[in-house]
PDB file of C-alpha atoms and ligand atoms in Angstrom:
ATOM      1  CA  MET K 109     -33.402 -83.156 -28.132  1.00 80.00           C
ATOM      2  CA  SER K 110     -31.444 -86.072 -26.782  1.00 86.00           C
ATOM      3  CA  LEU K 111     -29.864 -86.849 -23.351  1.00 95.00           C
ATOM      4  CA  ARG K 112     -26.073 -87.002 -22.798  1.00 97.00           C
ATOM      5  CA  PRO K 113     -24.243 -90.227 -21.918  1.00 97.00           C
ATOM      6  CA  ARG K 114     -23.351 -90.419 -18.083  1.00 96.00           C
ATOM      7  CA  GLN K 115     -19.786 -89.632 -18.805  1.00 97.00           C
ATOM      8  CA  GLN K 116     -20.717 -85.946 -19.726  1.00 97.00           C
ATOM      9  CA  TRP K 117     -22.995 -85.358 -16.802  1.00 96.00           C
ATOM     10  CA  GLY K 118     -20.068 -83.473 -14.833  1.00 97.00           C
ATOM     11  CA  THR K 119     -20.727 -80.197 -16.811  1.00 97.00           C
ATOM     12  CA  ILE K 120     -23.544 -78.158 -17.764  1.00 96.00           C
ATOM     13  CA  PRO K 121     -23.996 -78.262 -21.584  1.00 90.00           C
ATOM     14  CA  PHE K 122     -24.459 -74.511 -22.395  1.00 96.00           C
ATOM     15  CA  GLU K 123     -23.741 -71.108 -20.891  1.00 97.00           C
ATOM     16  CA  PRO K 124     -26.291 -69.189 -18.678  1.00 98.00           C
ATOM     17  CA  GLU K 125     -27.047 -65.537 -19.011  1.00 98.00           C
ATOM     18  CA  SER K 126     -26.795 -63.123 -16.030  1.00 98.00           C
ATOM     19  CA  TYR K 127     -30.125 -61.565 -14.966  1.00 98.00           C
ATOM     20  CA  GLY K 128     -28.674 -59.667 -12.071  1.00 98.00           C
ATOM     21  CA  ARG K 129     -26.486 -59.425  -9.045  1.00 98.00           C
ATOM     22  CA  SER K 130     -26.980 -60.856  -5.581  1.00 98.00           C
ATOM     23  CA  VAL K 131     -26.397 -58.498  -2.484  1.00 98.00           C
ATOM     24  CA  LEU K 132     -22.740 -59.824  -2.358  1.00 98.00           C
ATOM     25  CA  GLY K 133     -22.356 -59.309  -6.130  1.00 98.00           C
ATOM     26  CA  ALA K 134     -22.717 -62.868  -7.229  1.00 98.00           C
ATOM     27  CA  PRO K 135     -24.285 -63.289 -10.679  1.00 98.00           C
ATOM     28  CA  LEU K 136     -27.858 -64.458 -10.746  1.00 98.00           C
ATOM     29  CA  GLU K 137     -27.919 -66.886 -13.725  1.00 98.00           C
ATOM     30  CA  VAL K 138     -30.465 -68.189 -16.114  1.00 98.00           C
ATOM     31  CA  TRP K 139     -30.190 -71.039 -18.616  1.00 98.00           C
ATOM     32  CA  LYS K 140     -32.665 -69.991 -21.421  1.00 98.00           C
ATOM     33  CA  PRO K 141     -34.708 -72.272 -23.537  1.00 97.00           C
ATOM     34  CA  SER K 142     -33.945 -72.764 -27.220  1.00 96.00           C
ATOM     35  CA  GLY K 143     -37.671 -71.929 -28.074  1.00 96.00           C
ATOM     36  CA  GLY K 144     -40.445 -69.794 -26.442  1.00 96.00           C
ATOM     37  CA  CYS K 145     -40.277 -69.852 -22.688  1.00 97.00           C
ATOM     38  CA  ARG K 146     -43.311 -71.711 -21.507  1.00 97.00           C
ATOM     39  CA  THR K 147     -41.959 -72.705 -18.097  1.00 97.00           C
ATOM     40  CA  LEU K 148     -39.503 -71.158 -15.634  1.00 98.00           C
ATOM     41  CA  ILE K 149     -38.169 -73.341 -13.024  1.00 98.00           C
ATOM     42  CA  PHE K 150     -35.955 -72.018 -10.162  1.00 98.00           C
ATOM     43  CA  ALA K 151     -34.263 -73.657  -7.260  1.00 98.00           C
ATOM     44  CA  GLY K 152     -32.561 -72.475  -4.097  1.00 98.00           C
ATOM     45  CA  ILE K 153     -34.454 -69.280  -3.100  1.00 98.00           C
ATOM     46  CA  HIS K 154     -33.962 -70.633   0.361  1.00 98.00           C
ATOM     47  CA  GLY K 155     -30.128 -71.184   0.602  1.00 97.00           C
ATOM     48  CA  GLU K 156     -30.349 -73.938   3.148  1.00 96.00           C
ATOM     49  CA  GLU K 157     -32.225 -76.114   0.553  1.00 97.00           C
ATOM     50  CA  ALA K 158     -29.119 -76.947  -1.372  1.00 96.00           C
ATOM     51  CA  GLU K 159     -30.678 -80.277  -2.617  1.00 97.00           C
ATOM     52  CA  THR K 160     -33.061 -78.265  -4.939  1.00 98.00           C
ATOM     53  CA  THR K 161     -29.998 -76.586  -6.648  1.00 98.00           C
ATOM     54  CA  PHE K 162     -28.099 -80.038  -7.023  1.00 97.00           C
ATOM     55  CA  ALA K 163     -31.121 -81.877  -8.217  1.00 98.00           C
ATOM     56  CA  LEU K 164     -31.978 -79.381 -10.902  1.00 98.00           C
ATOM     57  CA  SER K 165     -28.333 -79.167 -11.916  1.00 98.00           C
ATOM     58  CA  ARG K 166     -28.142 -82.850 -12.250  1.00 97.00           C
ATOM     59  CA  ALA K 167     -31.206 -82.871 -14.510  1.00 98.00           C
ATOM     60  CA  LEU K 168     -29.774 -79.909 -16.656  1.00 98.00           C
ATOM     61  CA  ARG K 169     -26.429 -81.699 -16.986  1.00 98.00           C
ATOM     62  CA  GLN K 170     -28.184 -84.638 -18.680  1.00 98.00           C
ATOM     63  CA  LEU K 171     -29.380 -82.582 -21.521  1.00 97.00           C
ATOM     64  CA  ASP K 172     -27.205 -82.024 -24.777  1.00 95.00           C
ATOM     65  CA  GLY K 173     -28.226 -78.440 -25.097  1.00 95.00           C
ATOM     66  CA  PRO K 174     -30.910 -75.865 -24.027  1.00 97.00           C
ATOM     67  CA  SER K 175     -34.320 -77.165 -22.906  1.00 97.00           C
ATOM     68  CA  PRO K 176     -36.958 -76.542 -25.585  1.00 97.00           C
ATOM     69  CA  HIS K 177     -39.322 -74.499 -23.503  1.00 97.00           C
ATOM     70  CA  CYS K 178     -37.998 -74.389 -19.952  1.00 98.00           C
ATOM     71  CA  ALA K 179     -35.797 -71.524 -18.408  1.00 98.00           C
ATOM     72  CA  VAL K 180     -33.804 -72.810 -15.492  1.00 98.00           C
ATOM     73  CA  VAL K 181     -32.484 -70.867 -12.373  1.00 98.00           C
ATOM     74  CA  LEU K 182     -30.329 -72.975 -10.241  1.00 98.00           C
ATOM     75  CA  ALA K 183     -29.750 -70.707  -7.374  1.00 98.00           C
ATOM     76  CA  ALA K 184     -32.092 -67.862  -7.061  1.00 98.00           C
ATOM     77  CA  ASN K 185     -30.307 -66.881  -3.709  1.00 98.00           C
ATOM     78  CA  PRO K 186     -26.558 -67.598  -4.414  1.00 98.00           C
ATOM     79  CA  ASP K 187     -25.579 -65.743  -1.077  1.00 98.00           C
ATOM     80  CA  GLY K 188     -27.763 -67.973   0.927  1.00 98.00           C
ATOM     81  CA  SER K 189     -26.382 -70.786  -0.944  1.00 98.00           C
ATOM     82  CA  ILE K 190     -22.691 -70.142  -0.226  1.00 97.00           C
ATOM     83  CA  ARG K 191     -23.409 -69.190   3.317  1.00 98.00           C
ATOM     84  CA  GLY K 192     -25.910 -72.105   4.007  1.00 97.00           C
ATOM     85  CA  THR K 193     -28.400 -69.631   5.262  1.00 97.00           C
ATOM     86  CA  ARG K 194     -32.198 -69.598   4.442  1.00 97.00           C
ATOM     87  CA  GLY K 195     -32.077 -65.985   3.929  1.00 98.00           C
ATOM     88  CA  ASN K 196     -29.902 -63.654   1.615  1.00 98.00           C
ATOM     89  CA  ALA K 197     -26.794 -61.811   2.823  1.00 98.00           C
ATOM     90  CA  HIS K 198     -29.039 -59.118   4.497  1.00 98.00           C
ATOM     91  CA  GLY K 199     -30.673 -62.054   6.449  1.00 98.00           C
ATOM     92  CA  VAL K 200     -33.931 -61.490   4.398  1.00 98.00           C
ATOM     93  CA  GLU K 201     -36.399 -64.438   4.028  1.00 98.00           C
ATOM     94  CA  LEU K 202     -36.834 -63.833   0.209  1.00 98.00           C
ATOM     95  CA  ASN K 203     -39.961 -65.867  -0.045  1.00 98.00           C
ATOM     96  CA  ARG K 204     -41.638 -63.206   2.209  1.00 98.00           C
ATOM     97  CA  ASN K 205     -40.110 -60.195   0.418  1.00 98.00           C
ATOM     98  CA  PHE K 206     -42.294 -60.236  -2.730  1.00 98.00           C
ATOM     99  CA  PRO K 207     -44.299 -57.196  -3.359  1.00 98.00           C
ATOM    100  CA  THR K 208     -47.896 -58.487  -2.535  1.00 97.00           C
ATOM    101  CA  SER K 209     -50.903 -56.818  -0.964  1.00 97.00           C
ATOM    102  CA  ASP K 210     -50.588 -58.943   2.260  1.00 96.00           C
ATOM    103  CA  TRP K 211     -46.843 -58.235   2.737  1.00 97.00           C
ATOM    104  CA  GLN K 212     -46.047 -57.910   6.448  1.00 96.00           C
ATOM    105  CA  SER K 213     -43.121 -56.258   8.345  1.00 97.00           C
ATOM    106  CA  ALA K 214     -43.375 -58.934  11.106  1.00 96.00           C
ATOM    107  CA  LEU K 215     -40.483 -61.325  11.466  1.00 96.00           C
ATOM    108  CA  VAL K 216     -40.976 -64.631   9.791  1.00 93.00           C
ATOM    109  CA  PRO K 217     -40.838 -67.746  11.786  1.00 93.00           C
ATOM    110  CA  HIS K 218     -39.620 -71.034  10.326  1.00 92.00           C
ATOM    111  CA  ARG K 219     -38.556 -74.338  11.691  1.00 90.00           C
ATOM    112  CA  SER K 220     -35.074 -75.537  12.412  1.00 88.00           C
ATOM    113  CA  THR K 221     -35.962 -79.071  11.451  1.00 89.00           C
ATOM    114  CA  LEU K 222     -39.431 -80.606  10.598  1.00 88.00           C
ATOM    115  CA  ASP K 223     -39.960 -81.719  14.278  1.00 91.00           C
ATOM    116  CA  ASP K 224     -39.284 -78.396  15.778  1.00 92.00           C
ATOM    117  CA  PRO K 225     -41.748 -75.618  16.396  1.00 91.00           C
ATOM    118  CA  ARG K 226     -41.626 -72.578  14.117  1.00 91.00           C
ATOM    119  CA  ASP K 227     -39.548 -70.467  16.315  1.00 93.00           C
ATOM    120  CA  VAL K 228     -36.463 -69.320  14.092  1.00 94.00           C
ATOM    121  CA  LEU K 229     -37.079 -65.724  13.064  1.00 96.00           C
ATOM    122  CA  LEU K 230     -35.995 -64.087   9.955  1.00 97.00           C
ATOM    123  CA  SER K 231     -36.770 -60.437   8.371  1.00 98.00           C
ATOM    124  CA  PRO K 232     -39.016 -60.146   5.523  1.00 98.00           C
ATOM    125  CA  GLY K 233     -36.908 -57.106   4.459  1.00 98.00           C
ATOM    126  CA  PRO K 234     -37.408 -53.301   5.264  1.00 98.00           C
ATOM    127  CA  GLN K 235     -39.997 -53.162   2.571  1.00 98.00           C
ATOM    128  CA  PRO K 236     -41.862 -55.471   0.043  1.00 98.00           C
ATOM    129  CA  GLY K 237     -39.601 -56.219  -2.974  1.00 98.00           C
ATOM    130  CA  SER K 238     -36.464 -54.485  -1.357  1.00 98.00           C
ATOM    131  CA  GLU K 239     -34.097 -57.363  -2.087  1.00 98.00           C
ATOM    132  CA  PRO K 240     -32.014 -57.430  -5.331  1.00 98.00           C
ATOM    133  CA  GLU K 241     -32.479 -61.241  -5.737  1.00 99.00           C
ATOM    134  CA  VAL K 242     -36.389 -60.673  -5.771  1.00 98.00           C
ATOM    135  CA  GLN K 243     -36.260 -57.575  -7.978  1.00 98.00           C
ATOM    136  CA  ALA K 244     -34.242 -59.493 -10.410  1.00 99.00           C
ATOM    137  CA  LEU K 245     -36.308 -62.647 -10.526  1.00 98.00           C
ATOM    138  CA  LEU K 246     -39.550 -60.381 -11.197  1.00 98.00           C
ATOM    139  CA  ALA K 247     -37.764 -58.631 -13.806  1.00 98.00           C
ATOM    140  CA  LEU K 248     -36.759 -61.941 -15.503  1.00 98.00           C
ATOM    141  CA  ILE K 249     -40.374 -63.179 -15.263  1.00 98.00           C
ATOM    142  CA  ARG K 250     -41.499 -59.837 -16.840  1.00 98.00           C
ATOM    143  CA  GLU K 251     -38.875 -60.578 -19.713  1.00 98.00           C
ATOM    144  CA  LEU K 252     -39.564 -64.217 -20.280  1.00 98.00           C
ATOM    145  CA  LYS K 253     -43.311 -64.255 -19.720  1.00 98.00           C
ATOM    146  CA  PRO K 254     -43.578 -67.957 -18.850  1.00 98.00           C
ATOM    147  CA  GLU K 255     -46.934 -69.609 -18.736  1.00 97.00           C
ATOM    148  CA  VAL K 256     -45.932 -71.230 -15.442  1.00 97.00           C
ATOM    149  CA  VAL K 257     -43.415 -70.851 -12.838  1.00 98.00           C
ATOM    150  CA  ILE K 258     -42.226 -73.952 -10.833  1.00 98.00           C
ATOM    151  CA  SER K 259     -40.478 -73.020  -7.566  1.00 98.00           C
ATOM    152  CA  LEU K 260     -38.468 -75.842  -5.885  1.00 98.00           C
ATOM    153  CA  HIS K 261     -38.345 -76.300  -2.143  1.00 97.00           C
ATOM    154  CA  ALA K 262     -37.654 -79.001   0.475  1.00 96.00           C
ATOM    155  CA  PRO K 263     -38.662 -80.874   2.559  1.00 95.00           C
ATOM    156  CA  LEU K 264     -42.626 -80.706   2.717  1.00 94.00           C
ATOM    157  CA  ALA K 265     -43.058 -83.388   0.101  1.00 97.00           C
ATOM    158  CA  CYS K 266     -46.019 -82.128  -1.920  1.00 97.00           C
ATOM    159  CA  ILE K 267     -47.035 -80.229  -4.987  1.00 98.00           C
ATOM    160  CA  ASP K 268     -48.615 -77.122  -4.015  1.00 96.00           C
ATOM    161  CA  ASP K 269     -50.672 -75.573  -6.837  1.00 96.00           C
ATOM    162  CA  ALA K 270     -53.511 -73.155  -6.058  1.00 94.00           C
ATOM    163  CA  ASN K 271     -54.552 -73.081  -9.836  1.00 94.00           C
ATOM    164  CA  GLN K 272     -54.894 -76.907  -9.754  1.00 96.00           C
ATOM    165  CA  SER K 273     -53.245 -77.002 -13.290  1.00 95.00           C
ATOM    166  CA  ALA K 274     -52.685 -79.901 -15.373  1.00 95.00           C
ATOM    167  CA  LEU K 275     -48.980 -79.591 -14.860  1.00 96.00           C
ATOM    168  CA  GLY K 276     -49.353 -79.675 -11.034  1.00 97.00           C
ATOM    169  CA  ARG K 277     -51.412 -82.743 -11.212  1.00 97.00           C
ATOM    170  CA  TRP K 278     -48.986 -84.427 -13.618  1.00 97.00           C
ATOM    171  CA  LEU K 279     -46.128 -83.663 -11.044  1.00 98.00           C
ATOM    172  CA  ALA K 280     -48.167 -85.100  -8.091  1.00 98.00           C
ATOM    173  CA  GLU K 281     -48.996 -88.137 -10.069  1.00 97.00           C
ATOM    174  CA  ARG K 282     -45.468 -88.490 -11.342  1.00 97.00           C
ATOM    175  CA  THR K 283     -43.840 -87.957  -8.077  1.00 97.00           C
ATOM    176  CA  GLY K 284     -46.402 -89.864  -5.886  1.00 97.00           C
ATOM    177  CA  MET K 285     -46.448 -86.865  -3.591  1.00 98.00           C
ATOM    178  CA  PRO K 286     -49.863 -85.267  -2.365  1.00 97.00           C
ATOM    179  CA  PHE K 287     -51.348 -82.535  -4.519  1.00 97.00           C
ATOM    180  CA  VAL K 288     -52.382 -79.592  -2.263  1.00 97.00           C
ATOM    181  CA  THR K 289     -53.739 -76.013  -2.965  1.00 94.00           C
ATOM    182  CA  ASP K 290     -52.401 -74.462   0.183  1.00 88.00           C
ATOM    183  CA  VAL K 291     -49.244 -75.103   2.320  1.00 82.00           C
ATOM    184  CA  GLY K 292     -51.485 -74.880   5.529  1.00 82.00           C
ATOM    185  CA  TYR K 293     -50.104 -71.650   7.100  1.00 82.00           C
ATOM    186  CA  PRO K 294     -50.022 -67.960   6.052  1.00 82.00           C
ATOM    187  CA  THR K 295     -47.414 -66.965   3.689  1.00 89.00           C
ATOM    188  CA  PRO K 296     -47.715 -63.158   3.295  1.00 93.00           C
ATOM    189  CA  GLY K 297     -45.157 -61.691   0.594  1.00 97.00           C
ATOM    190  CA  SER K 298     -44.469 -65.178  -0.769  1.00 96.00           C
ATOM    191  CA  PHE K 299     -43.763 -65.872  -4.381  1.00 97.00           C
ATOM    192  CA  GLY K 300     -46.933 -67.847  -4.781  1.00 95.00           C
ATOM    193  CA  THR K 301     -48.960 -64.988  -3.313  1.00 94.00           C
ATOM    194  CA  TRP K 302     -47.382 -62.685  -5.933  1.00 97.00           C
ATOM    195  CA  GLY K 303     -48.008 -65.121  -8.571  1.00 97.00           C
ATOM    196  CA  LYS K 304     -51.722 -65.309  -7.522  1.00 94.00           C
ATOM    197  CA  GLU K 305     -52.027 -61.386  -7.499  1.00 95.00           C
ATOM    198  CA  ASN K 306     -50.183 -60.914 -10.838  1.00 97.00           C
ATOM    199  CA  GLY K 307     -51.777 -63.688 -12.826  1.00 97.00           C
ATOM    200  CA  VAL K 308     -48.686 -65.734 -12.932  1.00 97.00           C
ATOM    201  CA  PRO K 309     -49.520 -69.569 -12.251  1.00 97.00           C
ATOM    202  CA  VAL K 310     -46.943 -70.826  -9.656  1.00 97.00           C
ATOM    203  CA  VAL K 311     -46.495 -74.589  -8.850  1.00 98.00           C
ATOM    204  CA  THR K 312     -44.511 -75.146  -5.743  1.00 97.00           C
ATOM    205  CA  TYR K 313     -42.569 -78.505  -5.887  1.00 98.00           C
ATOM    206  CA  GLU K 314     -41.553 -79.538  -2.413  1.00 97.00           C
ATOM    207  CA  PHE K 315     -39.031 -82.288  -2.308  1.00 98.00           C
ATOM    208  CA  PRO K 316     -39.422 -84.935   0.565  1.00 97.00           C
ATOM    209  CA  LEU K 317     -36.928 -85.127   3.289  1.00 96.00           C
ATOM    210  CA  ALA K 318     -34.521 -87.666   1.757  1.00 95.00           C
ATOM    211  CA  SER K 319     -30.952 -88.343   1.125  1.00 95.00           C
ATOM    212  CA  THR K 320     -29.287 -87.007  -1.842  1.00 93.00           C
ATOM    213  CA  ASP K 321     -29.106 -90.196  -3.560  1.00 95.00           C
ATOM    214  CA  ALA K 322     -32.981 -90.935  -2.931  1.00 97.00           C
ATOM    215  CA  LEU K 323     -33.660 -87.439  -4.473  1.00 96.00           C
ATOM    216  CA  VAL K 324     -31.520 -88.248  -7.510  1.00 95.00           C
ATOM    217  CA  ARG K 325     -33.198 -91.579  -8.075  1.00 97.00           C
ATOM    218  CA  GLU K 326     -36.685 -90.360  -7.607  1.00 97.00           C
ATOM    219  CA  HIS K 327     -36.817 -86.691  -8.519  1.00 98.00           C
ATOM    220  CA  VAL K 328     -34.151 -85.974 -11.131  1.00 98.00           C
ATOM    221  CA  PRO K 329     -35.945 -88.096 -13.692  1.00 98.00           C
ATOM    222  CA  VAL K 330     -39.032 -85.975 -13.147  1.00 98.00           C
ATOM    223  CA  LEU K 331     -37.021 -82.824 -13.599  1.00 98.00           C
ATOM    224  CA  VAL K 332     -35.515 -84.215 -16.830  1.00 98.00           C
ATOM    225  CA  GLU K 333     -38.984 -85.015 -18.301  1.00 97.00           C
ATOM    226  CA  LEU K 334     -39.909 -81.482 -17.485  1.00 97.00           C
ATOM    227  CA  LEU K 335     -36.948 -80.014 -19.061  1.00 97.00           C
ATOM    228  CA  THR K 336     -37.269 -82.029 -22.198  1.00 97.00           C
ATOM    229  CA  ARG K 337     -41.081 -81.579 -22.666  1.00 93.00           C
ATOM    230  CA  THR K 338     -41.899 -80.076 -26.127  1.00 88.00           C
ATOM    231  CA  ASP K 339     -45.466 -79.748 -25.339  1.00 76.00           C
ATOM    232  CA  GLY K 340     -45.110 -77.232 -22.407  1.00 55.00           C
TER     233      GLY K 340
HETATM  234 ZN1   ZN C 700     -38.067 -73.343   0.831  1.00 55.35          ZN
END
């Protein structure tokens, strides 16, 4: 496949499919690959990490058609995106709502900014897997059967890959960010833990704290390479 000239980067080159609905009824959209799905990459499961959606969209808009092997979800939590909240419209931290053996009902702390203590509290949901955005994402993974799922976040500036995969190592090398196998604090009910328990390799790609321009310069080319790879 080839890349579109800059004049055409304003629009996404092909139509998505809907894989479900959010709490507020927004479509959950996936841009499927032209060939077999080897990689699923999703952004925006935390609605306040809008830069992940923007950067992945900018990469997708450079393609002249579907990725050969990569399925793309630009906004895994559209209600959080339109409201600018970390959680969904129920106020649930979706990345603690996955059905895992370590799921906990305790409120989930997170930081307001990188310098703040972890003292903002969100619900992990009334029960594991209670939220439609989580249910739909898991159904999409069961349907597409990707070999690896990449989850985009910000702003911890690392590649987190418990499986120490070649793809994770490539991303760390390509982005110059540290390669880690653990984010350093417990994440019960997270997507990464769900992946570990269900044999689905997960790579968490954490953008650095940076301006949109810096992210476009440094990370969009990496995402374009990912989307255009024909070997995986
Ligand atoms: Zn996040």
